[in-house]
Short mmCIF file of C-alpha atoms in Angstrom, two decimals:
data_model
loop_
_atom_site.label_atom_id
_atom_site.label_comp_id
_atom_site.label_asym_id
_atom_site.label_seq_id
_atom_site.Cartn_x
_atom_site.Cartn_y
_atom_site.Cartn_z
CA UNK A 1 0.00 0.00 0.00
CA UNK A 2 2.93 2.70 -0.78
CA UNK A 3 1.73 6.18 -1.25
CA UNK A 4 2.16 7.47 -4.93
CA UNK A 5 3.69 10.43 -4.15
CA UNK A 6 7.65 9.08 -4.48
CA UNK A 7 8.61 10.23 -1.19
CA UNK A 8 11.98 9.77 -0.65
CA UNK A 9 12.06 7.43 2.37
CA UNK A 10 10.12 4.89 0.27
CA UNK A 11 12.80 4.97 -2.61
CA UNK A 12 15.86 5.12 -0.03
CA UNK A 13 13.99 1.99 1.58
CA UNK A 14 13.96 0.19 -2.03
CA UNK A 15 17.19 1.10 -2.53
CA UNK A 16 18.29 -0.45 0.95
CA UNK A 17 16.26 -3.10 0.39
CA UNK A 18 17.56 -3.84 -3.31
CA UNK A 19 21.09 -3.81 -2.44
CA UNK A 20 20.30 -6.52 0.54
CA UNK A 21 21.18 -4.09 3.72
CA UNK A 22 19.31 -3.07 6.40
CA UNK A 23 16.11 -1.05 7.10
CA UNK A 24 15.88 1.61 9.54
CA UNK A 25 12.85 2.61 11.08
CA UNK A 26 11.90 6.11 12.58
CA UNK A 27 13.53 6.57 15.52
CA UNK A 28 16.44 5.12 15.48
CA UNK A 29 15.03 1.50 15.32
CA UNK A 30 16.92 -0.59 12.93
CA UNK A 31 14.42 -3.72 11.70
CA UNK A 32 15.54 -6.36 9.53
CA UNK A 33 14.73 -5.48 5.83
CA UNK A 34 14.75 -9.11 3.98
CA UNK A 35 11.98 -9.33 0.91
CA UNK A 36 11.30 -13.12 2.84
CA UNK A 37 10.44 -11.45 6.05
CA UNK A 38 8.49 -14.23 8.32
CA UNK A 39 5.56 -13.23 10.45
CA UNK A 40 6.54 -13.04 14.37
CA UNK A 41 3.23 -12.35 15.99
CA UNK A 42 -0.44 -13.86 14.72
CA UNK A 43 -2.56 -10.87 13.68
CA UNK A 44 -5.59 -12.29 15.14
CA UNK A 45 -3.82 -12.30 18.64
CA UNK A 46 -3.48 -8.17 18.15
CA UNK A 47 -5.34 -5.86 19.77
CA UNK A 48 -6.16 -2.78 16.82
CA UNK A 49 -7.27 -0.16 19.21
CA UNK A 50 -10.57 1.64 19.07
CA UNK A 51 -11.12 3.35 16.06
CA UNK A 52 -14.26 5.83 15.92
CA UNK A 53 -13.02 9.12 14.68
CA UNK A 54 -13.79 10.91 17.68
CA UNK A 55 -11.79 8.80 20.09
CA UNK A 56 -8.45 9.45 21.56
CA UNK A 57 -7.29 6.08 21.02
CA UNK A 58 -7.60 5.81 17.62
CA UNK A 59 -4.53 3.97 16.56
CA UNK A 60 -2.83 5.12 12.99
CA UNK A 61 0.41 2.90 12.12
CA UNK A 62 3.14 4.98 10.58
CA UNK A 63 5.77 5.01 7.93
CA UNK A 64 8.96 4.26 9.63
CA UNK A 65 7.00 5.54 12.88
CA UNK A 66 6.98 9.29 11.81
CA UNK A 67 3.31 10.36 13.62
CA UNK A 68 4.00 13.92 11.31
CA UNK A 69 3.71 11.89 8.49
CA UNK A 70 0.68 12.72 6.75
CA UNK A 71 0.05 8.69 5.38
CA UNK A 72 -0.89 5.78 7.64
CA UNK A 73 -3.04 3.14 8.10
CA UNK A 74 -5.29 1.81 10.27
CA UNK A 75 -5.85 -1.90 10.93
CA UNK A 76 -9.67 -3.38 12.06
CA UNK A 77 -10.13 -7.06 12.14
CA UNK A 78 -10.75 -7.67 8.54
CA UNK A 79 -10.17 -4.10 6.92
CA UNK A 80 -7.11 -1.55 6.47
CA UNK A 81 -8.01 1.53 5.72
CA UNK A 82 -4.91 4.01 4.17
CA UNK A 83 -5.05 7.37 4.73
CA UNK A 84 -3.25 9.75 2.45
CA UNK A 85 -3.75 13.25 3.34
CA UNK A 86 -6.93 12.92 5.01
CA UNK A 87 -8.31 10.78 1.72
CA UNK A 88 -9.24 7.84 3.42
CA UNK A 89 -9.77 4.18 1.15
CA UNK A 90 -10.96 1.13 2.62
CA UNK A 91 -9.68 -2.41 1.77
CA UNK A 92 -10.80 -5.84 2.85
CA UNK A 93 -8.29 -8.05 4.10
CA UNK A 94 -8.19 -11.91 5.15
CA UNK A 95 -5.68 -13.33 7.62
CA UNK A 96 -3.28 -16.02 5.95
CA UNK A 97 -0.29 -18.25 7.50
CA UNK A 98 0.16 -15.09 9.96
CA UNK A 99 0.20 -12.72 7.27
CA UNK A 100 -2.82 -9.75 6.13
CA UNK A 101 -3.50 -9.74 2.60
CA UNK A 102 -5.65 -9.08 0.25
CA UNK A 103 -9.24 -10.15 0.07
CA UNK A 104 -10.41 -9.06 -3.03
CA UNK A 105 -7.76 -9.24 -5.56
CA UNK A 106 -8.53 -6.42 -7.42
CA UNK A 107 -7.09 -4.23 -5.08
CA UNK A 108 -3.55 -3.05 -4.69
CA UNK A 109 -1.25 -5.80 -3.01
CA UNK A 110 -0.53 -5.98 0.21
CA UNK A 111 1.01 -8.60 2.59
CA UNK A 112 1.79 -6.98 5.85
CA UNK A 113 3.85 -8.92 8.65
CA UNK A 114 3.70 -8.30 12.27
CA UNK A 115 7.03 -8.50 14.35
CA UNK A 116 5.04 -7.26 17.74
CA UNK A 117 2.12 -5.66 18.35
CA UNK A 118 3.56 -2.28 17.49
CA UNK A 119 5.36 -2.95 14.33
CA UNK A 120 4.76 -4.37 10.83
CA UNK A 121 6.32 -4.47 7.45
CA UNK A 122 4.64 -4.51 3.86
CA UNK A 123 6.21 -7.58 2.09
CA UNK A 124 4.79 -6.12 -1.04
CA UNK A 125 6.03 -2.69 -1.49
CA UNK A 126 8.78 -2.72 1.40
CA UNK A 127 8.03 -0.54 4.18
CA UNK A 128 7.84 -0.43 7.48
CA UNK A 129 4.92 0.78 9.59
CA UNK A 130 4.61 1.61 13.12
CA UNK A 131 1.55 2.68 15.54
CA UNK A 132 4.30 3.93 18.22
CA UNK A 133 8.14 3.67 17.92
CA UNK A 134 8.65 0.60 20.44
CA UNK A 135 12.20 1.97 21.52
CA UNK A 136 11.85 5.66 22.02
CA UNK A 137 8.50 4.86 24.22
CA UNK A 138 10.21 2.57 26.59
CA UNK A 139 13.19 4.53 26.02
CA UNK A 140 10.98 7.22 27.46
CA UNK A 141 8.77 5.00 30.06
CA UNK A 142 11.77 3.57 32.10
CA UNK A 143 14.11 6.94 32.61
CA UNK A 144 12.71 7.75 35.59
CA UNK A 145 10.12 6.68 37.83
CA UNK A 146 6.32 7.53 37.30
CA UNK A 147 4.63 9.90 40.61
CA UNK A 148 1.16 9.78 40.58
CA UNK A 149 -0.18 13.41 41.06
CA UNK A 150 -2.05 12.66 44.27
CA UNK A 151 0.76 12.40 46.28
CA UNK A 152 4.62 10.92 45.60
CA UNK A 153 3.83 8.28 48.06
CA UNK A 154 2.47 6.24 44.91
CA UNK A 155 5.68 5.60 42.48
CA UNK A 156 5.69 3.06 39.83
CA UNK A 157 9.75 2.04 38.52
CA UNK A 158 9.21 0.65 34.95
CA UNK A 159 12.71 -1.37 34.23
CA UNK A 160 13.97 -1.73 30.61
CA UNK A 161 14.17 -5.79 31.19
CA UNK A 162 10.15 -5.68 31.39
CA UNK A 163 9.50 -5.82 35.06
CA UNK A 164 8.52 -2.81 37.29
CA UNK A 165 8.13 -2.11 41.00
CA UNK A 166 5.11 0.17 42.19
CA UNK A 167 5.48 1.91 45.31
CA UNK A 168 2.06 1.80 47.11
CA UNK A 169 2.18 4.03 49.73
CA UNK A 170 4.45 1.23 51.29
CA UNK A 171 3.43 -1.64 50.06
CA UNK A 172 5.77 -2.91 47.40
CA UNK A 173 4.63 -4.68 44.49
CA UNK A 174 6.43 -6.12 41.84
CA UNK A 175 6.17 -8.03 38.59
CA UNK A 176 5.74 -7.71 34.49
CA UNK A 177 4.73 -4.73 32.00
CA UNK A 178 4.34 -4.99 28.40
CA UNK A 179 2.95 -2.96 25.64
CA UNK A 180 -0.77 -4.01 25.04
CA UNK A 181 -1.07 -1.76 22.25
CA UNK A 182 0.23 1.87 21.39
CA UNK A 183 -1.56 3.04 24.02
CA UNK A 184 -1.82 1.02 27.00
CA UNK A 185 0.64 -0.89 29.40
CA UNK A 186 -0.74 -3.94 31.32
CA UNK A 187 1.38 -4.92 34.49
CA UNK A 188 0.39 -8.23 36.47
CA UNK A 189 -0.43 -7.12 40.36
CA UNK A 190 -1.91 -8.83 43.39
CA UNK A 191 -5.05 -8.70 41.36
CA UNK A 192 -4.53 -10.42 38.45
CA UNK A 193 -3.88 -7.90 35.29
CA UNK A 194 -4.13 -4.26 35.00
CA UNK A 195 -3.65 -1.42 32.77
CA UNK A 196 -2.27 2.05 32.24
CA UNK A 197 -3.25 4.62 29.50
CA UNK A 198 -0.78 6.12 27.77
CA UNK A 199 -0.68 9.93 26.42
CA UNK A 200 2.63 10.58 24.46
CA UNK A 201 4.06 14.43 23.15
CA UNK A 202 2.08 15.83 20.32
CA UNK A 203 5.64 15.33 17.90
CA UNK A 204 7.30 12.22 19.23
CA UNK A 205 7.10 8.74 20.99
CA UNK A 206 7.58 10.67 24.63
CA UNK A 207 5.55 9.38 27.25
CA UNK A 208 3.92 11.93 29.01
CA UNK A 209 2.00 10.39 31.47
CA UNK A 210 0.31 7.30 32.42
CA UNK A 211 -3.41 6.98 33.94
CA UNK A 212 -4.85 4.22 35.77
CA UNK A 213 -7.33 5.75 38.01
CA UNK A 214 -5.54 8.82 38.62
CA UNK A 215 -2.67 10.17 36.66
CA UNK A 216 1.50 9.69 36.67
CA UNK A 217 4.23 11.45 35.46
CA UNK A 218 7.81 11.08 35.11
CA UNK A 219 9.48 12.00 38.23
CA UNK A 220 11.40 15.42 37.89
#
């Protein structure tokens, strides 16, 4: 689904991929460019994000992961819709051996991979999208601890290996936080699993804050 306006990421990316080096993505994430890319994560195991135009969490997946960029797409469970300067065309898609692709075949190709549930790669025309840059957000979410703004006697420690340690007033608990989507971090707790909503900077893959029930932000 590459945009037709010869931008010149897409033909540096050809040109990359033609000469059999490596791909970078937006923000300093390098990915794997091979043309036999393999599928990493089922696409029916991923969770899209809610959609409806006048939500928040509307989840757009980015060239290279550059949220100024003016293309993206968004992913439902059997439909991508691309978005080119606020002209929006809707295709339907099957899921196939772990892969999107094309339902009716009439449309333009398209055989997107998913390496996590923040990153995929068009095997057709050889680029890279992502609904948050994966390394600048945790980059971001484990520099310093989170506060919560009712009082600094609730701190949550998110640690780069994937585990965290929330200060309760106390109480310590510990355990595991991944990315559920773009915009929410589950943790496990005493109480099974539980979730954080993300807001990142207007221009980049910053966190913010987080929200459970009241808000956090980075310490400092």
């Amino acid at each position: 689904m590459k945009r037709t306006t010869g931008k010149s990421v897409s033909l540096l990316l050809a040109l990359v991929l033609a000469l059999g080096l490596t791909a970078c993505g937006g923000g300093g994430t390098a990915r794997e460019g091979e043309p036999d890319l393999e599928a990493v994560v089922d696409p029916a195991e991923i969770e899209w994000g809610y959609q409806a135009d006048d939500s928040d969490d509307a989840q757009y997946w980015y060239p290279d992961g550059d949220k100024q960029s003016d293309y993206y797409l968004i992913f439902e469970d059997d439909f991508v819709t691309v978005d080119d300067g606020g002209n929006r065309t809707r295709f339907s898609t099957d899921i196939a051996d772990g892969h999107v692709v094309n339902y009716n075949e009439e449309d333009p190709a398209m055989d997107f991979v998913f390496m996590d549930s923040l990153t995929c790669y068009d095997l057709k025309d050889g680029q890279w999208y992502m609904r948050a840059d994966r390394d600048e957000a945790t980059a971001s979410l484990t520099a310093a601890p989170f506060v919560c703004e009712a009082g600094a006697e609730w701190t949550i420690t998110f640690n780069a290996d994937g585990t965290y340690s929330y200060d309760c007033d106390g109480t310590l608990m510990e355990g595991d936080w991944w990315f559920q989507d773009a915009r929410t971090i589950e943790y496990n707790d005493d109480y099974g699993t539980t979730r954080f909503t993300i807001t990142y900077a207007d221009d980049s893959w910053e966190i913010v804050s987080i929200r459970d029930t009241d808000n956090f932000y980075p310490e400092g």
